[in-house]
mmCIF file of C-alpha atoms in Angstrom:
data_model
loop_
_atom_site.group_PDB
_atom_site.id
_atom_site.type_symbol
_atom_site.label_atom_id
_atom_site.label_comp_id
_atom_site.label_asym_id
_atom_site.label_seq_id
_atom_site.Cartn_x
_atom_site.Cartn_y
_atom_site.Cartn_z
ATOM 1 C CA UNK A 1 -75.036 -11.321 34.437
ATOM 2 C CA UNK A 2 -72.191 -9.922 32.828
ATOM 3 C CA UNK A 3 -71.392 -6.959 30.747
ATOM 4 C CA UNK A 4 -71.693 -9.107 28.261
ATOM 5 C CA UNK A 5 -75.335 -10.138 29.400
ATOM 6 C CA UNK A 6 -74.146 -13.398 30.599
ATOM 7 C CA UNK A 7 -72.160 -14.950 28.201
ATOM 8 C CA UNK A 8 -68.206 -14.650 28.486
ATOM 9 C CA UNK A 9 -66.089 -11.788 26.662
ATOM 10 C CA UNK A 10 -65.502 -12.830 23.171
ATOM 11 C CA UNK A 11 -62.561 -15.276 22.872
ATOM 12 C CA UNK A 12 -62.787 -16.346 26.642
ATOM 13 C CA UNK A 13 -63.814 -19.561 27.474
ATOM 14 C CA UNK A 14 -66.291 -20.262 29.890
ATOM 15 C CA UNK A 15 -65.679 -20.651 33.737
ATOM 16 C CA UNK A 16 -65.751 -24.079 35.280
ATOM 17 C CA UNK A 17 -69.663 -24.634 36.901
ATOM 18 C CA UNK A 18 -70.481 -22.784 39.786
ATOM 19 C CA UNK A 19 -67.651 -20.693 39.422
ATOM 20 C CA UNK A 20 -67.277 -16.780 38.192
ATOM 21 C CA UNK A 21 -65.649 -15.062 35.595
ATOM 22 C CA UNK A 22 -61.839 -13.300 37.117
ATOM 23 C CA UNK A 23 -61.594 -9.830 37.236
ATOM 24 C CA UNK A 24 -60.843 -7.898 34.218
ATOM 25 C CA UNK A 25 -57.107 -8.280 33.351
ATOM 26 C CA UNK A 26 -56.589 -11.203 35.580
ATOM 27 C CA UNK A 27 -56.631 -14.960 33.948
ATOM 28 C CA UNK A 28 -57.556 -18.053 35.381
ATOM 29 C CA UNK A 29 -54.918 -19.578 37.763
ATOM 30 C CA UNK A 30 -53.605 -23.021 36.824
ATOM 31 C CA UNK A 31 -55.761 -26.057 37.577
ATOM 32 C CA UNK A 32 -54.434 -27.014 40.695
ATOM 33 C CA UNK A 33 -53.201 -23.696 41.657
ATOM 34 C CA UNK A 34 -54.883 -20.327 43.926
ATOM 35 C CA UNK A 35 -54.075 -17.046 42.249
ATOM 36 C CA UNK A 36 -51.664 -14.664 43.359
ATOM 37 C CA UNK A 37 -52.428 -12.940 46.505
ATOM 38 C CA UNK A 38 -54.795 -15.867 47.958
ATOM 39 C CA UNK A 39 -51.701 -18.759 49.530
ATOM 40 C CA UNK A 40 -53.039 -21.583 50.308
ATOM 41 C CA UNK A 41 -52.704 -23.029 54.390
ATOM 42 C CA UNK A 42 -51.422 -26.513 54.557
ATOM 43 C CA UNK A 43 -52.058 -28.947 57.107
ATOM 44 C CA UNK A 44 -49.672 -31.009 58.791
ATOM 45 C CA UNK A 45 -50.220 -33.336 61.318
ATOM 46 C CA UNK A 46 -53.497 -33.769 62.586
ATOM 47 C CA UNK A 47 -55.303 -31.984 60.148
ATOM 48 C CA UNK A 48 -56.186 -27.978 61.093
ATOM 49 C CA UNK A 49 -57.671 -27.351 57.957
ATOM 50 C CA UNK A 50 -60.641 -28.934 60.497
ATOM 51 C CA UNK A 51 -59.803 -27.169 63.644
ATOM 52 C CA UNK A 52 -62.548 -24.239 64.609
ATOM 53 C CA UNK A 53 -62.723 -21.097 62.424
ATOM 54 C CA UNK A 54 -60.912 -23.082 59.807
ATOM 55 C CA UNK A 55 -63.873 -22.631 57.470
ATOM 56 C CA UNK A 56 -65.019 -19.504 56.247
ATOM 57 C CA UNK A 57 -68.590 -18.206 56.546
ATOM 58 C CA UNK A 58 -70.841 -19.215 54.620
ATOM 59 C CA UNK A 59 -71.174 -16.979 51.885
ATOM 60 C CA UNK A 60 -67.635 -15.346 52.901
ATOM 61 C CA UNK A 61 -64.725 -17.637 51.291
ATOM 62 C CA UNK A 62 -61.454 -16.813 52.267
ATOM 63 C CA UNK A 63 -60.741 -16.174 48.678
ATOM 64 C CA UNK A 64 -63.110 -15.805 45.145
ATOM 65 C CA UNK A 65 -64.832 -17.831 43.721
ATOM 66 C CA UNK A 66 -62.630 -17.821 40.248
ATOM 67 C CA UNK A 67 -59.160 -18.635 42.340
ATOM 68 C CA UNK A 68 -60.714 -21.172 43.669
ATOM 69 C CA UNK A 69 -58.692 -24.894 42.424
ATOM 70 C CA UNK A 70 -60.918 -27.353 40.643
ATOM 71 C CA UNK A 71 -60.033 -29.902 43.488
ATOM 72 C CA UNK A 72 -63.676 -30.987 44.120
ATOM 73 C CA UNK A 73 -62.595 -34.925 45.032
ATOM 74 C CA UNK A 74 -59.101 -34.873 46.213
ATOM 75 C CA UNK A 75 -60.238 -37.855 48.398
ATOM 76 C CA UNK A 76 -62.563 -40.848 49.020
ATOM 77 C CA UNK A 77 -65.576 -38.071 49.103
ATOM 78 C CA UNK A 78 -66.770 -34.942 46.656
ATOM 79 C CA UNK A 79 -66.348 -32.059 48.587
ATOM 80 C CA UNK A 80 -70.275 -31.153 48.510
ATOM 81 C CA UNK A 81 -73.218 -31.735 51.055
ATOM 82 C CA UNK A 82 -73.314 -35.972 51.258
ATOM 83 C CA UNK A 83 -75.602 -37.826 50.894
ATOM 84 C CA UNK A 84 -76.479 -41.587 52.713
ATOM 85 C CA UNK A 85 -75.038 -43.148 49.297
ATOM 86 C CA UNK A 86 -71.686 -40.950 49.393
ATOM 87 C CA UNK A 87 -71.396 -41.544 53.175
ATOM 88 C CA UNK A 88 -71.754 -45.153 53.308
ATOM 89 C CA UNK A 89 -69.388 -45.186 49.767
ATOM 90 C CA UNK A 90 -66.753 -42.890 51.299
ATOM 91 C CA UNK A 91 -66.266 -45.311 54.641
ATOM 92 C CA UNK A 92 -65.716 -48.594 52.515
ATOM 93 C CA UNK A 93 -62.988 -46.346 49.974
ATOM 94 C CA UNK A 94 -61.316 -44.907 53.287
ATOM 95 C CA UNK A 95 -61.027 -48.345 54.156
ATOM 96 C CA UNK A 96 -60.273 -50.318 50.828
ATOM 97 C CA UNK A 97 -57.456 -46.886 50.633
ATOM 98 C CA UNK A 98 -55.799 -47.546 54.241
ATOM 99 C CA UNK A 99 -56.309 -51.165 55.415
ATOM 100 C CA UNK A 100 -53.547 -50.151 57.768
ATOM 101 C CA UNK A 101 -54.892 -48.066 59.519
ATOM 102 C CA UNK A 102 -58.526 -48.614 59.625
ATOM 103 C CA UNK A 103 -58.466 -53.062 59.458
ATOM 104 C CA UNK A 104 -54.913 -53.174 60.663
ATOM 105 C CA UNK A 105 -55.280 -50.713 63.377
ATOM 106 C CA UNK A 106 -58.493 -52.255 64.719
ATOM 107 C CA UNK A 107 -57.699 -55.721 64.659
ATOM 108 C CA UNK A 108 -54.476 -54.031 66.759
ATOM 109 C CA UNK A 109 -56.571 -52.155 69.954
ATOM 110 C CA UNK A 110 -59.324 -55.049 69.915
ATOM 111 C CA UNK A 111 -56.291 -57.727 70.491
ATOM 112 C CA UNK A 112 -54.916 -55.697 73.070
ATOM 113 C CA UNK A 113 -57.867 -55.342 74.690
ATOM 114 C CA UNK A 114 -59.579 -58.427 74.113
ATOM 115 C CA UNK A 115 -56.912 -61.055 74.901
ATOM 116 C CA UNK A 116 -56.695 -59.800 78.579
ATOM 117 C CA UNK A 117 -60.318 -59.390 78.877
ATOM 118 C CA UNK A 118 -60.421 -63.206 77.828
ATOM 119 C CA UNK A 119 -57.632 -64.433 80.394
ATOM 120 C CA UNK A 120 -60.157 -62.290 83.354
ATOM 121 C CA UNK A 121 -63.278 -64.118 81.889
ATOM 122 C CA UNK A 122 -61.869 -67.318 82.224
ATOM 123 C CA UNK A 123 -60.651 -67.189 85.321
ATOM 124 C CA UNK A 124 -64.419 -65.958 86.409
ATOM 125 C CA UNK A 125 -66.199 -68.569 84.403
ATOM 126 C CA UNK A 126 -64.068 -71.041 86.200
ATOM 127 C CA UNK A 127 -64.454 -69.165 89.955
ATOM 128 C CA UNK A 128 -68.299 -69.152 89.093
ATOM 129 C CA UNK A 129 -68.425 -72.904 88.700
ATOM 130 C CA UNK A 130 -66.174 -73.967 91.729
ATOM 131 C CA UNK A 131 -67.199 -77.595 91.312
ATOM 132 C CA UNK A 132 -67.092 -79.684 88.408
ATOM 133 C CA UNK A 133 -70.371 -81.333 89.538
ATOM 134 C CA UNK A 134 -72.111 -78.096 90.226
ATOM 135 C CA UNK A 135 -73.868 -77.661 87.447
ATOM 136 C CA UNK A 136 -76.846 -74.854 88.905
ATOM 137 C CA UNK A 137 -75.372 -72.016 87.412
ATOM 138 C CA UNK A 138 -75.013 -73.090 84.099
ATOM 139 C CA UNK A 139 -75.936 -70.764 80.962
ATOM 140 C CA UNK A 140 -76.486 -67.268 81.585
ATOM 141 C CA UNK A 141 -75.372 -66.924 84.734
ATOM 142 C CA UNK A 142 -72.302 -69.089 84.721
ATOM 143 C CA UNK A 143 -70.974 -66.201 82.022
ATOM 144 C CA UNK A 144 -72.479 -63.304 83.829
ATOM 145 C CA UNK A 145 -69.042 -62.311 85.044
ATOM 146 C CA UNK A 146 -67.202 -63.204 81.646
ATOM 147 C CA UNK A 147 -70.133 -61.265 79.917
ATOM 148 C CA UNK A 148 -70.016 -58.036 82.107
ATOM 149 C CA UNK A 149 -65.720 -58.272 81.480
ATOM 150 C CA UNK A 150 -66.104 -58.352 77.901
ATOM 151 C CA UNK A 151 -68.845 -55.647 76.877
ATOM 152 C CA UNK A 152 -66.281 -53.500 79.523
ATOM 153 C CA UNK A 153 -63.289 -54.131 77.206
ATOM 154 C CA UNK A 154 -65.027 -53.890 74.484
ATOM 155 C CA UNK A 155 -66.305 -50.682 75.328
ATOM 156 C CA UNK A 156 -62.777 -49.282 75.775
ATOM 157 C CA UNK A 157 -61.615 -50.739 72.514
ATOM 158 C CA UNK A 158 -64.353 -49.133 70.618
ATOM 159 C CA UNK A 159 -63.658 -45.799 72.460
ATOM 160 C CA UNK A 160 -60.367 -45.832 71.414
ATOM 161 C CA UNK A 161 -60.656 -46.658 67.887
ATOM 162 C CA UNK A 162 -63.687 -44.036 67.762
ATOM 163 C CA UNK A 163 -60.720 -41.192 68.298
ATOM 164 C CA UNK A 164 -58.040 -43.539 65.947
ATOM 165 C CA UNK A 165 -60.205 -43.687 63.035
ATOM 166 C CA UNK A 166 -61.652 -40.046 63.444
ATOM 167 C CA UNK A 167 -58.305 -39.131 62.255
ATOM 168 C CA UNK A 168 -57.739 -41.870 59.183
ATOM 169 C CA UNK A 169 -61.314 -40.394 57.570
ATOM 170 C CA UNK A 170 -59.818 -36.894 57.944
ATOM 171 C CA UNK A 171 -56.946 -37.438 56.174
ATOM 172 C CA UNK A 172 -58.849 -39.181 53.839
ATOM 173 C CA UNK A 173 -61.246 -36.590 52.591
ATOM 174 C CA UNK A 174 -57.924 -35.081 51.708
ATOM 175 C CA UNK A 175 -56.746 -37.536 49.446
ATOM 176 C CA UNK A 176 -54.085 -38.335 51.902
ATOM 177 C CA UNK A 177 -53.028 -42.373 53.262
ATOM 178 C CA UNK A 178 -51.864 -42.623 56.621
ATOM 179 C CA UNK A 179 -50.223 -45.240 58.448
ATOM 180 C CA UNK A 180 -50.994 -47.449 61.682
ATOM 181 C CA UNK A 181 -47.866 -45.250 63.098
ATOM 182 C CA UNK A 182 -48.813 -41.986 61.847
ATOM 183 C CA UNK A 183 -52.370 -42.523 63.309
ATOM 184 C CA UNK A 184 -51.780 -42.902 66.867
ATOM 185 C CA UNK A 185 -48.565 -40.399 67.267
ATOM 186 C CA UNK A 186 -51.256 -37.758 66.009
ATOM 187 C CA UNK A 187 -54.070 -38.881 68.170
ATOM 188 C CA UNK A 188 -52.948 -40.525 70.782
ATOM 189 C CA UNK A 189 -52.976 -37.289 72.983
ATOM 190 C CA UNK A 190 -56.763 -37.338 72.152
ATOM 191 C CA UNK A 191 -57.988 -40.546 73.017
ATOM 192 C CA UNK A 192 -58.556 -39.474 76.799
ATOM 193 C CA UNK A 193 -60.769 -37.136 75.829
ATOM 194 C CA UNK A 194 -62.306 -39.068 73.381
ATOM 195 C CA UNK A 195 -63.288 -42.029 76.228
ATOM 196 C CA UNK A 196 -64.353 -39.027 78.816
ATOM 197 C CA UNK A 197 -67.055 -37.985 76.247
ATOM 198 C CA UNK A 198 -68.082 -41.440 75.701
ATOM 199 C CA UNK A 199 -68.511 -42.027 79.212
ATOM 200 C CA UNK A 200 -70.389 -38.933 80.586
ATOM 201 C CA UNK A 201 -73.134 -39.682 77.440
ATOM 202 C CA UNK A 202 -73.061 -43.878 78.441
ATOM 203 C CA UNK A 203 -73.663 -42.682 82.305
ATOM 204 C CA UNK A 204 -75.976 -40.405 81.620
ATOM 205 C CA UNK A 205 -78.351 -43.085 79.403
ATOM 206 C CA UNK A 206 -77.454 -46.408 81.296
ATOM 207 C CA UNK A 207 -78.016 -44.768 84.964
ATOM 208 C CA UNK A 208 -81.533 -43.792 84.241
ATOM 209 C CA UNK A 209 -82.578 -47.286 83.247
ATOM 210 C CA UNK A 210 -80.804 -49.341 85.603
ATOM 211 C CA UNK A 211 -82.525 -47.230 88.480
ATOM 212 C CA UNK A 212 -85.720 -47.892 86.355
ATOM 213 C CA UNK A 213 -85.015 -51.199 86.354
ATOM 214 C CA UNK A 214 -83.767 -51.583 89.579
ATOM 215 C CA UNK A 215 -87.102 -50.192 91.358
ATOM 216 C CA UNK A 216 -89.120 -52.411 89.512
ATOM 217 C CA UNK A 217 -87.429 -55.406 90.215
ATOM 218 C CA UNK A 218 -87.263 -54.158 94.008
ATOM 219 C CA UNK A 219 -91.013 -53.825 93.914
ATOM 220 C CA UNK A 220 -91.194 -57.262 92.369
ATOM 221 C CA UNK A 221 -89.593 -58.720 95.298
ATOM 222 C CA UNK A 222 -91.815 -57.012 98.016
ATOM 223 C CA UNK A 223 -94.776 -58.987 95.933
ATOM 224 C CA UNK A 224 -95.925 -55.909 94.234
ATOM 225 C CA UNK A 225 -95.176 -57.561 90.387
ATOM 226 C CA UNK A 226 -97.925 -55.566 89.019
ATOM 227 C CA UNK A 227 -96.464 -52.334 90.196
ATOM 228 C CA UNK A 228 -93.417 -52.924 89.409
ATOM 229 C CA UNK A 229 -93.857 -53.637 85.916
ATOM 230 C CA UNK A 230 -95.886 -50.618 85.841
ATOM 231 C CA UNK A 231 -92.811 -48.745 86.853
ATOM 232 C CA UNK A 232 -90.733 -50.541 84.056
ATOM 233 C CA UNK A 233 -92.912 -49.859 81.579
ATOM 234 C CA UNK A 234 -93.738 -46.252 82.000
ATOM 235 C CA UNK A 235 -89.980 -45.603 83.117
ATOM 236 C CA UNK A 236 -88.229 -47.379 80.760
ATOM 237 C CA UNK A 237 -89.977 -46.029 77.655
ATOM 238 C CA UNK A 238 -89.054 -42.314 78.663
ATOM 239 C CA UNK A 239 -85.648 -43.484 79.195
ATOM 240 C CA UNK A 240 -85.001 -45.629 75.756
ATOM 241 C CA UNK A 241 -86.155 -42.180 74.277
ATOM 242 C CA UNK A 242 -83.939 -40.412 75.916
ATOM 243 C CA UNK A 243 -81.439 -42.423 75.325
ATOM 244 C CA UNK A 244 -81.684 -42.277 71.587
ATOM 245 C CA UNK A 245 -81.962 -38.656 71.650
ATOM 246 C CA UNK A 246 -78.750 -37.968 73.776
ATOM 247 C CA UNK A 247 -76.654 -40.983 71.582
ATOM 248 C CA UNK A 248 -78.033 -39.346 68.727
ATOM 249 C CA UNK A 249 -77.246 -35.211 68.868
ATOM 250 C CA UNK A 250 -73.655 -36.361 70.805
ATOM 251 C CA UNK A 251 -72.216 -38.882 68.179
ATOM 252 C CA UNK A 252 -70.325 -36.271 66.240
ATOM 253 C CA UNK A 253 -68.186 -35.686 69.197
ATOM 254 C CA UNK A 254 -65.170 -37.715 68.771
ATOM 255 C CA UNK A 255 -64.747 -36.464 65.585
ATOM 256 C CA UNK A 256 -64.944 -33.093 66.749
ATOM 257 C CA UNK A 257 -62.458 -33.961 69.201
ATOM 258 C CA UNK A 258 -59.831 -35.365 66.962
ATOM 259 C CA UNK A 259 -60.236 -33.035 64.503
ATOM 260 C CA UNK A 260 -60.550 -30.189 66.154
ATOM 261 C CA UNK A 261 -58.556 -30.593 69.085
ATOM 262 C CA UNK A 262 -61.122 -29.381 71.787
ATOM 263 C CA UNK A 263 -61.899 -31.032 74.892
ATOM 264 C CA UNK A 264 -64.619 -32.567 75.977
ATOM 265 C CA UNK A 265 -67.489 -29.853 77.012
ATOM 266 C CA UNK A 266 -66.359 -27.932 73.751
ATOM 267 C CA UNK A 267 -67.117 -31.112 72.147
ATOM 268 C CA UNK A 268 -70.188 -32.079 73.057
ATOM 269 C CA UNK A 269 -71.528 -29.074 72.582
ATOM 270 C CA UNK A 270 -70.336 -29.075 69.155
ATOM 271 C CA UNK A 271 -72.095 -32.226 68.321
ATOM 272 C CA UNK A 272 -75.044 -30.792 69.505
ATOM 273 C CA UNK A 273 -75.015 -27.660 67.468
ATOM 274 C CA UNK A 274 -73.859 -29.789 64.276
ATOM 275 C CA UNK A 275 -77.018 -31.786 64.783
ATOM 276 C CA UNK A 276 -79.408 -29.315 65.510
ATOM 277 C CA UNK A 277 -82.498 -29.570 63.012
ATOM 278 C CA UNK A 278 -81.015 -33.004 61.650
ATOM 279 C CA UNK A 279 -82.042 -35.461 64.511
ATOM 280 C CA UNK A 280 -84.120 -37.765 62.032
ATOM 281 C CA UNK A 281 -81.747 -37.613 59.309
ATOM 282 C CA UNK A 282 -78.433 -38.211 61.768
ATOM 283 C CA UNK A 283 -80.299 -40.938 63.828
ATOM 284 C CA UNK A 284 -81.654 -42.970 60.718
ATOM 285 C CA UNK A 285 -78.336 -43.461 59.174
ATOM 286 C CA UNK A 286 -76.327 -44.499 62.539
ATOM 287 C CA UNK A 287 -78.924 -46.864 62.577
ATOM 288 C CA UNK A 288 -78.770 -47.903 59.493
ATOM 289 C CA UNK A 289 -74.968 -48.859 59.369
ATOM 290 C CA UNK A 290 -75.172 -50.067 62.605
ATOM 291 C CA UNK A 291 -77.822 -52.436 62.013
ATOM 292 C CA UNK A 292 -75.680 -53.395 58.795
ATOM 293 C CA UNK A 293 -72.455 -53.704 60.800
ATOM 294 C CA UNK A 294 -74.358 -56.172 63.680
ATOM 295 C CA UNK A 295 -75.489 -58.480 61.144
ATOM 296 C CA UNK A 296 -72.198 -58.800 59.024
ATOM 297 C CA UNK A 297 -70.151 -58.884 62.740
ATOM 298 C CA UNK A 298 -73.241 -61.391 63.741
ATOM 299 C CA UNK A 299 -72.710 -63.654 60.677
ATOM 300 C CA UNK A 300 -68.931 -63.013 61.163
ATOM 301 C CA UNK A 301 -68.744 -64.689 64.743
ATOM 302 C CA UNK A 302 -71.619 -67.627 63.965
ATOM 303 C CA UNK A 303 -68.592 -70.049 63.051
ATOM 304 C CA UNK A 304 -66.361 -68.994 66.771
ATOM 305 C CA UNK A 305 -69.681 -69.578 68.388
ATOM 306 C CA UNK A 306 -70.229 -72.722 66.735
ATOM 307 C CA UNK A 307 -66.967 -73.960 67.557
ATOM 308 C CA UNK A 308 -67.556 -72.982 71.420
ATOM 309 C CA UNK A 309 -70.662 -74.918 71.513
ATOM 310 C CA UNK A 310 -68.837 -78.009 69.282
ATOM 311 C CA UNK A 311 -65.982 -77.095 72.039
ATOM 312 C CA UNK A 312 -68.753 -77.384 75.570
ATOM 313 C CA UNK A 313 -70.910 -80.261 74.460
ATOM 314 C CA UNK A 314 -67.628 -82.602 74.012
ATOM 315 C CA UNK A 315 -66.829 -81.678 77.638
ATOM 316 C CA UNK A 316 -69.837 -82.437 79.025
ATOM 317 C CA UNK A 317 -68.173 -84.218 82.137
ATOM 318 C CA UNK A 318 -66.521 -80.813 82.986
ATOM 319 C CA UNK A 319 -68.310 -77.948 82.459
ATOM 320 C CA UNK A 320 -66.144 -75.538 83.379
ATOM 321 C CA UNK A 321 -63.788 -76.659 80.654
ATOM 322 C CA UNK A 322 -67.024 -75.939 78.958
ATOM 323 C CA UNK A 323 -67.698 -72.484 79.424
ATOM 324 C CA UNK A 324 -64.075 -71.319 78.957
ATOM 325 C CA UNK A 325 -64.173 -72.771 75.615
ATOM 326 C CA UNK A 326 -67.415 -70.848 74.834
ATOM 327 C CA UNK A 327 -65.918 -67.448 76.230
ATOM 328 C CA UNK A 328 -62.615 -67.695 74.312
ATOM 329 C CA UNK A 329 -64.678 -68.075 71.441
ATOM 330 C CA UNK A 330 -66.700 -65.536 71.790
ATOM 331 C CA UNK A 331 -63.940 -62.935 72.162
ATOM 332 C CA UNK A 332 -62.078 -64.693 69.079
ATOM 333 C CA UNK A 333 -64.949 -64.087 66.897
ATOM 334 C CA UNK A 334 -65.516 -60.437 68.693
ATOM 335 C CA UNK A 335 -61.915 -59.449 67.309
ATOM 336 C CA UNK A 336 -62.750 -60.713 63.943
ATOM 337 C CA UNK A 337 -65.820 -58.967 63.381
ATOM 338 C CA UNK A 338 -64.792 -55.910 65.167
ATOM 339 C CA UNK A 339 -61.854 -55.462 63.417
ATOM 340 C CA UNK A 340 -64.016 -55.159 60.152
ATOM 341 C CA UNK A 341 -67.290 -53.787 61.430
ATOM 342 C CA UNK A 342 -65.698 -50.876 63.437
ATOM 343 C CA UNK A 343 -64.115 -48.938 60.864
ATOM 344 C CA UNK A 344 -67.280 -48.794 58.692
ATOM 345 C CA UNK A 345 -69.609 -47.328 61.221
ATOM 346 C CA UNK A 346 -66.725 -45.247 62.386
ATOM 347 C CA UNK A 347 -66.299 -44.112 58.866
ATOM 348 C CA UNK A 348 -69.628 -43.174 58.496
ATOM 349 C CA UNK A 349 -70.100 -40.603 61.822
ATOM 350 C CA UNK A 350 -66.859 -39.370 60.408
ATOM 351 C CA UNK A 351 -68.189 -38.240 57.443
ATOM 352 C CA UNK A 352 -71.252 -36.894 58.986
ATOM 353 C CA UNK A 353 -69.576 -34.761 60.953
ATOM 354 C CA UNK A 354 -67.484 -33.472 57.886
ATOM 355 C CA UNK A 355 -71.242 -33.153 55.640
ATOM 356 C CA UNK A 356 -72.237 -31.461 58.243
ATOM 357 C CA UNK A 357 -69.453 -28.847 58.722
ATOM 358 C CA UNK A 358 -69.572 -28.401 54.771
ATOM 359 C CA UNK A 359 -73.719 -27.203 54.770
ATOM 360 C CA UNK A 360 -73.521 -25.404 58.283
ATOM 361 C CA UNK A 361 -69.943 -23.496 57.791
ATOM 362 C CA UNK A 362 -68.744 -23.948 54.056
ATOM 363 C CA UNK A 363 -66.019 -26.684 55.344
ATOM 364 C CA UNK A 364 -65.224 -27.431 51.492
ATOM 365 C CA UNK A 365 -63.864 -24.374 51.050
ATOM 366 C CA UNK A 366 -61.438 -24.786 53.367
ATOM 367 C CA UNK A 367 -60.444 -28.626 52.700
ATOM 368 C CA UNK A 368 -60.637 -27.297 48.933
ATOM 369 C CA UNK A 369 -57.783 -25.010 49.677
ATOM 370 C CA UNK A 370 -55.859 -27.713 52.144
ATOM 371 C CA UNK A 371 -56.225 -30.439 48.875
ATOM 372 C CA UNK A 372 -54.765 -27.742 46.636
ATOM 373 C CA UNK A 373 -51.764 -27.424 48.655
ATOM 374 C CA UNK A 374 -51.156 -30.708 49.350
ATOM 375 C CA UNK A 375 -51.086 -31.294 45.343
ATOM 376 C CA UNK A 376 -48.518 -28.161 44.851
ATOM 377 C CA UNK A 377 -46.033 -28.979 47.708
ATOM 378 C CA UNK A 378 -46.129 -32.968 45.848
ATOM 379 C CA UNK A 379 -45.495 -31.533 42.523
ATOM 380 C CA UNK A 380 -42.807 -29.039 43.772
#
């Protein structure tokens, strides 16, 4: 309530929603512009307006409310609490805005990765078959080796373009395009990091299960099946629960990481505070673009496969020709499906982490302010 019981002064118009009248004496700043007395902090480079104490308290902005600049979508996303619709919407813009750098960029790391983990598998495929006419260790475990190579280089190309595309969302938000270049010269010193957080967390949920695993198989051996299926059962559900739960309150790490240049302790920790009283919510829409990106990148790679298998059954005399075709294929259609899969569920965490910094620390304040003088320094 005003003096005037609410309503504005006579002859002033009203104030944009959700914000207050100025003082008395003072207009409105320009739309676009932060009244005298209040500059606005640009961000260069990789992005401070994100970096730790950026944001101001919730309930303390760094300036009023009235000199604030009605920048509310400088970006792919409205600068607001999001929701699984403006998450989901805000990944496919910040690709559609910088192919580059999100399709360009991936397809990029996953060739570099991928082709030399393809030369290593074939070579293996065609040490693990070292006769023509041995045809025992067919199937599964005649690509074992190739299999175990390519989930490894995998892994380290979707590591790296975790950190990559960490950065393209956060210039996004702001309304800004980046390039493939631009992209790695500001996070390049960050992808170590980035990989070092993704490793502790895969350690500390694959060691569990493979020594669950691993004891009942050894009890299967000594003839004790029945107890060691016990032991995988009750072990293994503990640890798929666990796993979940670590994945879960750690995936806003990289982004923490990128954006807020902090190691990897300080990270992880982060994600876990960002996450706190949001498991369900956090966990059900990871899995819910993830489950959408493994069927697109499945339906993607069902022609490479098919070609493989075209490729093996016309070599039927050598089957080591054989499985190289099928491995080659399989990293071909890998690349494809990566390069268009990854940036979506990377855009998505992304974006989490931001909706997340917005309702715990008043983020959109801050990115408000970083928008506004981004659009002064292009009109000047």
């Amino acid at each position: 309530m005003t003096e005037h019981g609410g309503y504005p002064p006579p002859g002033q118009a009203y104030p944009p929603p959700g914000q207050a009248y100025p003082p008395p004496g003072q207009a409105y700043p320009p739309p676009g512009q932060v009244a005298p007395g209040h500059p606005t902090a640009t961000v260069p480079g990789a992005a401070p307006a994100f970096a730790p104490g950026a944001a101001p308290a919730v309930g303390h902005p760094a300036a009023p409310a009235w000199a604030m600049p009605v920048l509310h979508k400088p970006g792919i996303v409205a600068l607001r609490p999001l929701g699984l619709g403006d998450v989901m919407d805000g990944s496919v813009k910040a690709i559609r805005r910088n192919p580059g750098a999100t399709l360009g960029l991936s397809a990029v790391v996953l060739l570099a990765c991928l082709v030399p983990s393809a030369v290593i598998s074939a070579l293996l495929t065609m040490v693990s078959l070292p006769s023509p006419d041995d045809t025992s260790s067919m199937g599964s475990l005649g690509t074992l080796p190739a299999s175990l190579v390519e989930s490894l280089f995998t892994w380290l190309a979707t590591g790296v373009l975790t950190g990559l595309l960490a950065h393209v969302i956060g210039e996004a938000v702001l309304g800004r395009r980046t390039t493939m270049g631009r992209t790695w010269s500001s996070t390049r010193r960050r992808l170590l990091p980035v990989l070092g957080a993704h490793l502790l967390v895969d350690l500390a949920v694959v060691v569990p299960i493979l020594l669950v695993v691993g004891a009942g198989i050894l009890l299967s051996f000594n003839g004790h099946a029945a107890a060691g299926l016990l032991v995988g059962v009750l072990g293994g559900l503990p640890c798929l629960a666990g796993a979940i739960w670590l994945s879960t309150r750690t995936a806003l790490a990289a982004p923490a990481i990128v954006l807020e240049g902090i190691g990897v302790r300080p990270a992880l920790r982060r994600s876990f505070a960002l996450t706190r009283g949001v498991f369900w919510r956090t966990f059900g829409i990871i899995l819910l673009v993830s489950v959408i990106a493994a069927i697109a990148g499945s339906m993607l790679s069902v022609p490479f496969s098919l070609v493989g298998f075209v490729g093996m059954a016309a070599t039927g005399d050598n089957p080591q020709s054989g499985l190289v075709m099928v491995v080659i294929a399989s990293h071909l259609g890998k690349i494809v499906s990566g390069a268009l899969t990854t940036p979506f569920v990377a855009g998505v965490v992304g974006l989490l982490y931001i909706d997340r910094r917005i309702r715990l620390e008043g983020l959109d304040v801050t990115l408000i302010r970083a928008a506004a003088a981004d659009s002064t320094g292009r009109r000047g």
